[in-house]
Short mmCIF file of C-alpha atoms and ligand atoms in Angstrom, two decimals:
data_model
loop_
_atom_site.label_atom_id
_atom_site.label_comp_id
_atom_site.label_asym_id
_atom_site.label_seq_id
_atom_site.Cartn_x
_atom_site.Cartn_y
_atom_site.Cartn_z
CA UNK A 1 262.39 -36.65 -73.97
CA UNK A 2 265.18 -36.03 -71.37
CA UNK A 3 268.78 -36.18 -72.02
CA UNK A 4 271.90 -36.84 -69.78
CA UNK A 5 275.17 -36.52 -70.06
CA UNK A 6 276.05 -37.53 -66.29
CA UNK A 7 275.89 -41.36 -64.76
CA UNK A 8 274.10 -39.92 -61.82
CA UNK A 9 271.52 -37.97 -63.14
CA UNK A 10 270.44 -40.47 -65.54
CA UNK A 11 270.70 -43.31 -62.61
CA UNK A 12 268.33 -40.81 -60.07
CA UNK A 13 265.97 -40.30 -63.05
CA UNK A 14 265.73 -43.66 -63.73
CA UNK A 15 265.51 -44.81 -59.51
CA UNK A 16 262.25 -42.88 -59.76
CA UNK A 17 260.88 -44.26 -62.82
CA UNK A 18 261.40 -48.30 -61.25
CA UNK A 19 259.94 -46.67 -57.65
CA UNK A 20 256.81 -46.33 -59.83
CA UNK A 21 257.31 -49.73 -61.53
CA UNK A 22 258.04 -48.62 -64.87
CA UNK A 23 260.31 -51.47 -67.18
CA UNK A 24 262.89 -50.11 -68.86
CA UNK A 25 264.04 -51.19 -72.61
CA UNK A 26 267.03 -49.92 -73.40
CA UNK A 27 268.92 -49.53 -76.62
CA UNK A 28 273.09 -48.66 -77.07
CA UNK A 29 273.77 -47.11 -80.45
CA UNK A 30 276.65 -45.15 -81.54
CA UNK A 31 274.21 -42.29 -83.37
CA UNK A 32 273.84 -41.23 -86.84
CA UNK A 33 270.18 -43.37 -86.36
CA UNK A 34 268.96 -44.85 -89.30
CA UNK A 35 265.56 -46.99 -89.14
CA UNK A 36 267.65 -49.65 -88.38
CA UNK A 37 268.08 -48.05 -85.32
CA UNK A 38 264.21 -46.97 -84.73
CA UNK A 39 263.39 -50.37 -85.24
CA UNK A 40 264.89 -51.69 -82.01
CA UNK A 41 263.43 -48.26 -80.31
CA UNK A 42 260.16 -49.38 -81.90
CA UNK A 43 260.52 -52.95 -80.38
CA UNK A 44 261.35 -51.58 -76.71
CA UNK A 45 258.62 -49.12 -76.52
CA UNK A 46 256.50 -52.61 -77.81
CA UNK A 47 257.62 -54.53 -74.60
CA UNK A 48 258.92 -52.15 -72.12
CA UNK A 49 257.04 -48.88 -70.24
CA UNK A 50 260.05 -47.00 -70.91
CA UNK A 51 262.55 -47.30 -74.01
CA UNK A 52 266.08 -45.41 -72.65
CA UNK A 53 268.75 -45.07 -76.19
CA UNK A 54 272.39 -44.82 -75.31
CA UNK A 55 274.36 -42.57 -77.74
CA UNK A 56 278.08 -42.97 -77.62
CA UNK A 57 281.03 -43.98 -80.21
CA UNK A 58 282.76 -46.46 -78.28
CA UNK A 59 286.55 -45.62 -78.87
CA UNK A 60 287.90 -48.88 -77.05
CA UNK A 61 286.17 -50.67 -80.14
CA UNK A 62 288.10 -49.29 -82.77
CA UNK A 63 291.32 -49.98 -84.07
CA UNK A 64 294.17 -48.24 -84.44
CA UNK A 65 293.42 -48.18 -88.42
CA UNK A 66 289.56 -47.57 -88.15
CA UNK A 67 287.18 -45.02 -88.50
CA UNK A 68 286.43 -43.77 -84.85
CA UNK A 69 287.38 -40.07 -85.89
CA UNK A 70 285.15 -40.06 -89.03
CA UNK A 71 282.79 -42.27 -87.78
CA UNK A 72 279.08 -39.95 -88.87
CA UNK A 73 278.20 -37.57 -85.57
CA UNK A 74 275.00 -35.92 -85.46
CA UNK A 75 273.83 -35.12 -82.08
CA UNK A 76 270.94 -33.02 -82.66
CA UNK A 77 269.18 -34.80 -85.40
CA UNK A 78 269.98 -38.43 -83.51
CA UNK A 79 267.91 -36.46 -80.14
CA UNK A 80 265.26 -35.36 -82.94
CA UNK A 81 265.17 -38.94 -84.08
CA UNK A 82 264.85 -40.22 -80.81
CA UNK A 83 262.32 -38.12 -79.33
CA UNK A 84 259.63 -39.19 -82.63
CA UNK A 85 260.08 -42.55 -82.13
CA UNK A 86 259.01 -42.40 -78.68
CA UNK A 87 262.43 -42.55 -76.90
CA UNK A 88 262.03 -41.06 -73.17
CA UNK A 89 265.53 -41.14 -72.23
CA UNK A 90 268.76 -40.36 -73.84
CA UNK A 91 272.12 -41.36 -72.10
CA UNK A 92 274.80 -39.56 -74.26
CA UNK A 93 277.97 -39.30 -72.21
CA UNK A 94 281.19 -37.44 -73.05
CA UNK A 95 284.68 -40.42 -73.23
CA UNK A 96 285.51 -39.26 -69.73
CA UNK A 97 282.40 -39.80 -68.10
CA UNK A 98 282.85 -43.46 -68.97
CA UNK A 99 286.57 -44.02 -68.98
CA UNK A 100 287.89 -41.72 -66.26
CA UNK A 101 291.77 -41.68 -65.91
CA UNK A 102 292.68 -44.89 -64.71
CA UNK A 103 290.41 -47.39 -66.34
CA UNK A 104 291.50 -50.20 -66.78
CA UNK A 105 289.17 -53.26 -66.51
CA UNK A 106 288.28 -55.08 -69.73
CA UNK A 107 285.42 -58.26 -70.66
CA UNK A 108 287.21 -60.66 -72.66
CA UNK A 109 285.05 -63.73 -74.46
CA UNK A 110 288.67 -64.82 -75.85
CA UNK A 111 286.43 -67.38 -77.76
CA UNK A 112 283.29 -65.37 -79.69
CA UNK A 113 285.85 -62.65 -79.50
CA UNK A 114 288.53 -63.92 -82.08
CA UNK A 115 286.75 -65.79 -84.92
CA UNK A 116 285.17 -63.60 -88.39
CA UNK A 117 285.01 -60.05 -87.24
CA UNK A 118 287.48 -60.20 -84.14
CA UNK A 119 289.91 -62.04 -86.48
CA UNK A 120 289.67 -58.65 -88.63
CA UNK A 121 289.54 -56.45 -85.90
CA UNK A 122 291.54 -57.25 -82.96
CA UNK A 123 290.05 -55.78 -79.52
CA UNK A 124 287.08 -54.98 -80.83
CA UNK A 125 285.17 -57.35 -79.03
CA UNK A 126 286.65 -56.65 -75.73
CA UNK A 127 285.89 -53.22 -76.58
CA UNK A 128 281.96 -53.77 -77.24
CA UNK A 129 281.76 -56.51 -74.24
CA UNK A 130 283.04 -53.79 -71.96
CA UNK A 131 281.17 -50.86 -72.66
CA UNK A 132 277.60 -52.94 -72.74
CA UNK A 133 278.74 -54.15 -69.48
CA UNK A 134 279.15 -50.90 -68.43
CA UNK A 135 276.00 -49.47 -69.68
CA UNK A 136 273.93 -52.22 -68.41
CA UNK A 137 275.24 -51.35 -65.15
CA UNK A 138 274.32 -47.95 -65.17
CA UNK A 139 270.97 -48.28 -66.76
CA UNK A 140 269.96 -51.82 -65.27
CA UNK A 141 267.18 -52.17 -67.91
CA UNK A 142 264.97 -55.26 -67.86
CA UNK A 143 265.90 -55.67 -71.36
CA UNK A 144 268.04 -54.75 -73.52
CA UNK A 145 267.47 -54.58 -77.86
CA UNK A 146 270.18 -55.45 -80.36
CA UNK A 147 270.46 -56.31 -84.07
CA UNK A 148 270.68 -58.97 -85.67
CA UNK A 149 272.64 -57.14 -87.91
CA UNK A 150 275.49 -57.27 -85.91
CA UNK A 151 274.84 -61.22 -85.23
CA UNK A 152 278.33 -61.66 -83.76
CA UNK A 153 277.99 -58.72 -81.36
CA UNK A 154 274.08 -60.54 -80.48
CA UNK A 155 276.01 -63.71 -79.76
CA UNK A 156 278.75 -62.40 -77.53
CA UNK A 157 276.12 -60.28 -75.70
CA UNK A 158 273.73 -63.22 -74.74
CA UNK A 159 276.93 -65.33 -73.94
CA UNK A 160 278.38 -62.72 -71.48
CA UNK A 161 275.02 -62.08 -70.43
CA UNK A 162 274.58 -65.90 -69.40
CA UNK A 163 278.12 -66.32 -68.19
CA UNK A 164 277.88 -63.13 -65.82
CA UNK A 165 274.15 -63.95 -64.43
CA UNK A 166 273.38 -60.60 -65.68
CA UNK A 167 269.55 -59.71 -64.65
CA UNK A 168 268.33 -58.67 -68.19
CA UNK A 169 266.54 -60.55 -71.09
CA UNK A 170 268.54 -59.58 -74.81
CA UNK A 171 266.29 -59.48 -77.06
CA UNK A 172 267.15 -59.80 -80.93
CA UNK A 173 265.66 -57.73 -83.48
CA UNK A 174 265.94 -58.82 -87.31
CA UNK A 175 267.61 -56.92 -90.06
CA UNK A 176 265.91 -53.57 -91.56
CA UNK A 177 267.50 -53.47 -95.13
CA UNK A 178 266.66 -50.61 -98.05
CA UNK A 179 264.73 -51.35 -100.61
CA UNK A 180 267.24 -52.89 -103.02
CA UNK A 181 268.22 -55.08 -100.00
CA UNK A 182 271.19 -53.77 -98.64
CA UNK A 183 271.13 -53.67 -94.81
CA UNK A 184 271.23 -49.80 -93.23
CA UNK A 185 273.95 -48.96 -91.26
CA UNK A 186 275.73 -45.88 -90.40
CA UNK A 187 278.63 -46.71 -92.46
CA UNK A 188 276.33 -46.84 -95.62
CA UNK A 189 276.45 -42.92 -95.53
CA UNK A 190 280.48 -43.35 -96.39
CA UNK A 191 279.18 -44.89 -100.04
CA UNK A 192 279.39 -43.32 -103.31
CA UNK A 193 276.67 -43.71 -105.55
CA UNK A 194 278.54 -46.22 -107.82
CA UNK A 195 279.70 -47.83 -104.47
CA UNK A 196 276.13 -48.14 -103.20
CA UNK A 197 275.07 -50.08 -105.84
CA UNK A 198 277.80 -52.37 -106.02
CA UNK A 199 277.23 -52.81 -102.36
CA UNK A 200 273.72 -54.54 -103.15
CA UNK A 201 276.25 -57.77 -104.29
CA UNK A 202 276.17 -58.25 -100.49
CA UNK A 203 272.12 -59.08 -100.21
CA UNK A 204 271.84 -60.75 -104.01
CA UNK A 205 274.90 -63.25 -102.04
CA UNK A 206 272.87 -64.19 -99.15
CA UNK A 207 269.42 -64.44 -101.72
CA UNK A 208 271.68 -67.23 -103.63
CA UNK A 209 272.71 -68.97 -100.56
CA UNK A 210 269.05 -69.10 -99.54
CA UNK A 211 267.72 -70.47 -102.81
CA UNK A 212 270.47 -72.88 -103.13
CA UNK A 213 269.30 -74.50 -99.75
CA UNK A 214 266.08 -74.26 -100.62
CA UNK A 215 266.67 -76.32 -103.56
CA UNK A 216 268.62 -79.07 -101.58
CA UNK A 217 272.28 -78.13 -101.90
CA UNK A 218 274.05 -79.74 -98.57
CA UNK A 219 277.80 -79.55 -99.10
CA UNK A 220 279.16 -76.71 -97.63
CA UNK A 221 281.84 -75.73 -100.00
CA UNK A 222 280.10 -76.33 -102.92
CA UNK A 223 277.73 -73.39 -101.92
CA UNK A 224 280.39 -71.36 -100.43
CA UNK A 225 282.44 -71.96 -103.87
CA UNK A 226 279.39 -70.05 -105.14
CA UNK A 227 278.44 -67.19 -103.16
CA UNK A 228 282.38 -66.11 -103.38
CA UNK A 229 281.83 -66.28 -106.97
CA UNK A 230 278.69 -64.03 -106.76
CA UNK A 231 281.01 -61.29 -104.51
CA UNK A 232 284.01 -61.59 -106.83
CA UNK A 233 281.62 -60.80 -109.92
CA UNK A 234 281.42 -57.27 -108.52
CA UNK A 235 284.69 -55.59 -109.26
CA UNK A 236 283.92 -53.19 -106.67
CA UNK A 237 283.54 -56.07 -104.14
CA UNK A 238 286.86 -57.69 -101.87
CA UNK A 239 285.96 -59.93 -99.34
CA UNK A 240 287.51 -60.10 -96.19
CA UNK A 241 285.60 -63.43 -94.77
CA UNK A 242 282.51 -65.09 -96.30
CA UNK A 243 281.47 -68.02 -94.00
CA UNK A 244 278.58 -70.90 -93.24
CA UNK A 245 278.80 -71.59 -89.84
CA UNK A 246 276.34 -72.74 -86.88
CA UNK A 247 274.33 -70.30 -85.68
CA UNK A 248 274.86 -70.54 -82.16
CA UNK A 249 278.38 -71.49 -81.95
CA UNK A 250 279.34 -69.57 -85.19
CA UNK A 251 281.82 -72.44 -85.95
CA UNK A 252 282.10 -73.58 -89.83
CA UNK A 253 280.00 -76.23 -90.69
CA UNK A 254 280.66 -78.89 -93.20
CA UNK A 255 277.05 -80.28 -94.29
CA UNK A 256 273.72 -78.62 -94.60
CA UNK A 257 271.87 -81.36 -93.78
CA UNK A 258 268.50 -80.85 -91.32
CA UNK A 259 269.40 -77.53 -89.70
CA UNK A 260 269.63 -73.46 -89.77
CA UNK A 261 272.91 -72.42 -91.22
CA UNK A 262 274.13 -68.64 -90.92
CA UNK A 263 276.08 -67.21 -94.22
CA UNK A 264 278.07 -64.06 -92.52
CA UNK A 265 279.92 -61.94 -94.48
CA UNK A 266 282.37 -58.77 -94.39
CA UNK A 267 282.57 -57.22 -97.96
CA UNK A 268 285.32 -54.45 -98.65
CA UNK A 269 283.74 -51.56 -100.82
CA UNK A 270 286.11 -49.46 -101.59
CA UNK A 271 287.20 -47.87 -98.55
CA UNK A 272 284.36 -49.15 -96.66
CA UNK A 273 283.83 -52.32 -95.22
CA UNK A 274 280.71 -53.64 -94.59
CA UNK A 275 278.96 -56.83 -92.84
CA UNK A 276 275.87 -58.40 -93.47
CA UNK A 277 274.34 -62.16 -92.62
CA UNK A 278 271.32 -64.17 -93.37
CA UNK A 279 269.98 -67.82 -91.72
CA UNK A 280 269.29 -70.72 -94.21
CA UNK A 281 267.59 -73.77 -93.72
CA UNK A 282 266.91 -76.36 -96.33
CA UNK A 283 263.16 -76.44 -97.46
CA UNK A 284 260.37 -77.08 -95.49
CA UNK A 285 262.79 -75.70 -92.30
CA UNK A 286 262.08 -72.31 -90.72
CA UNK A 287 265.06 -70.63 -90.30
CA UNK A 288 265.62 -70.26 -86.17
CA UNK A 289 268.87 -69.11 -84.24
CA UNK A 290 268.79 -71.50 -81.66
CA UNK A 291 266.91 -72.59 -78.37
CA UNK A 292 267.13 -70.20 -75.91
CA UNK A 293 269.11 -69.99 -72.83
CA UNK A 294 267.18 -70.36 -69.45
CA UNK A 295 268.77 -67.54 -67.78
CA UNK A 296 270.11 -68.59 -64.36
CA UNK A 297 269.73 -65.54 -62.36
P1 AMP B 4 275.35 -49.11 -83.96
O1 AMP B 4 274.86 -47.71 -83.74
O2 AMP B 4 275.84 -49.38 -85.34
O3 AMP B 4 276.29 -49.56 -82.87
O4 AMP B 4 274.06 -50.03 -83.81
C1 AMP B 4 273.28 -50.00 -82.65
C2 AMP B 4 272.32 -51.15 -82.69
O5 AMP B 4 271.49 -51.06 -83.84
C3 AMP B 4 273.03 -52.51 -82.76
O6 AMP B 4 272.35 -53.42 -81.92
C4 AMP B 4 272.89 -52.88 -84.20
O7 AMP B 4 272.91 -54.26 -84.44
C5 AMP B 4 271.52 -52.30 -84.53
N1 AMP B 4 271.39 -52.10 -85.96
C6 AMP B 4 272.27 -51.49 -86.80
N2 AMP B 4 271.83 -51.55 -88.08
C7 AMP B 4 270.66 -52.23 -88.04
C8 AMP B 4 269.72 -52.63 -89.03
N3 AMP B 4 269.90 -52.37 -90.32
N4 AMP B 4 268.61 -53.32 -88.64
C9 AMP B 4 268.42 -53.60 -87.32
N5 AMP B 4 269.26 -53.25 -86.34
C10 AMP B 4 270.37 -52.57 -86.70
#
């Protein structure tokens, strides 16, 4: 596996490996991989000749208030990590490389960008939008993995994708969650024990709001009235939004009627705050996002 640090090393590398008509898939993370992470490395080696991570904490996507000093670094074992799943690239720049003095440009989606988690976290958005931007310029993959983890992030992604005529497909990888449910992420490693398992409240919410569709509930805030219940009944538990809303649009929605609904959540554990989501549908519905996008290229 090669690693970079530079722009231009990585973007001569990578001007050889298209001259011999290799695809490239690539991944951005922030590190400390999980198998969350390996999943979406898994999924680009699947389609792609070559899957390239990106390994970089963002610090225009934190807040003031937020963890972006904490935030779990492990170089080494991420490159170890990388390298078994198959990774042939890793692009792990230093801050300056990608925000030399003087930066000052910044994607804003003002819509995506300020509802659930950029109503909690003002900038953040801007802060993601710009940096993928960034990194799909340098890399210029053919595609480019995300998780559906992060739905909101997916969304904005695609959108700015489609509203820029960027030249990539995003492709959207489902949720890898332990065995009790509860959905990996980095954050997880900031858990106690006792916080961990109150944590699994999130996944046992969005297995109620899944059986409640399934057995024909359609009003909205009846079935919201419940799944806040479910959080509240873990003392550990404070949520910060808890939502139905469409799954393309990520508005609220009022009925349940024929479609997919999305229940997103950010749950406060303790000091840690963590997001989850799930799709619904009503029985005899398969849950689906939404039609894609013809790219207009
Ligand atoms: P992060 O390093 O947290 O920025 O995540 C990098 C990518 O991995 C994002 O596209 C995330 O949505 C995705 N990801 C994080 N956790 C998971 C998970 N549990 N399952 C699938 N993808 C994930």
């Amino acid at each position: 596996m090669r690693t970079f640090q530079h722009i231009a090393a990585l973007r001569t590398y990578l001007r050889v490996m298209r001259d011999e008509g290799k695809t490239v898939g690539l991944v951005p993370t922030m590190g400390a991989l999980h198998e969350g992470h390996l999943s979406l490395f898994n999924r680009a080696k699947m389609d792609c000749d070559l899957a390239v991570a990106t390994i970089f904490v963002n610090p225009t996507q934190f807040g003031r208030n937020e963890d972006f000093d904490a935030y779990p670094r492990d170089l080494n074992h991420d490159l170890q990590l990388a390298s078994n799943a198959g990774v042939v690239a890793v692009f792990h720049p230093s801050v300056d490389e990608l925000y030399p003095a003087g930066f000052q440009t910044t994607i804003v989606l003002p819509q995506i960008s300020s509802m659930l988690e950029g109503a909690y976290r003002p900038g953040h958005f801007e802060g993601v939008a710009t940096i993928v931007n960034k990194l799909f310029n340098i890399v210029q993959p053919d595609r480019a993995y995300f998780g559906m983890k992060d739905y909101q992030q997916l969304t904005l992604i695609e959108r700015m994708v489609y509203d820029l005529n960027l030249h990539l497909d995003v492709v959207a990888v489902p949720t890898m969650r332990d065995e009790n449910g509860l959905a990996l992420s980095s954050r997880n490693k900031y858990l106690s024990p006792e916080e961990k398992k109150a944590a699994f409240v999130l996944n046992r919410t969005l297995k109620k709001a899944e059986a409640a569709m399934l057995d024909g509930e359609t009003d909205s805030a009846t079935l919201l009235a419940s799944l806040n219940e479910e959080i509240d009944s873990e003392p550990l538990a404070k949520i910060d939004y808890l939502e139905l809303v469409n799954p393309e649009t990520l508005l609220p929605v009022s009925t349940l009627s024929n479609a997919t609904t999305l229940v997103v959540m950010a749950v406060r554990i303790g000091k840690t705050r963590l997001i989850d989501n799930q799709l619904v549908a009503p029985a005899g519905i398969k849950p689906v996002r939404f039609k894609k996008r013809e790219t207009i290229c």
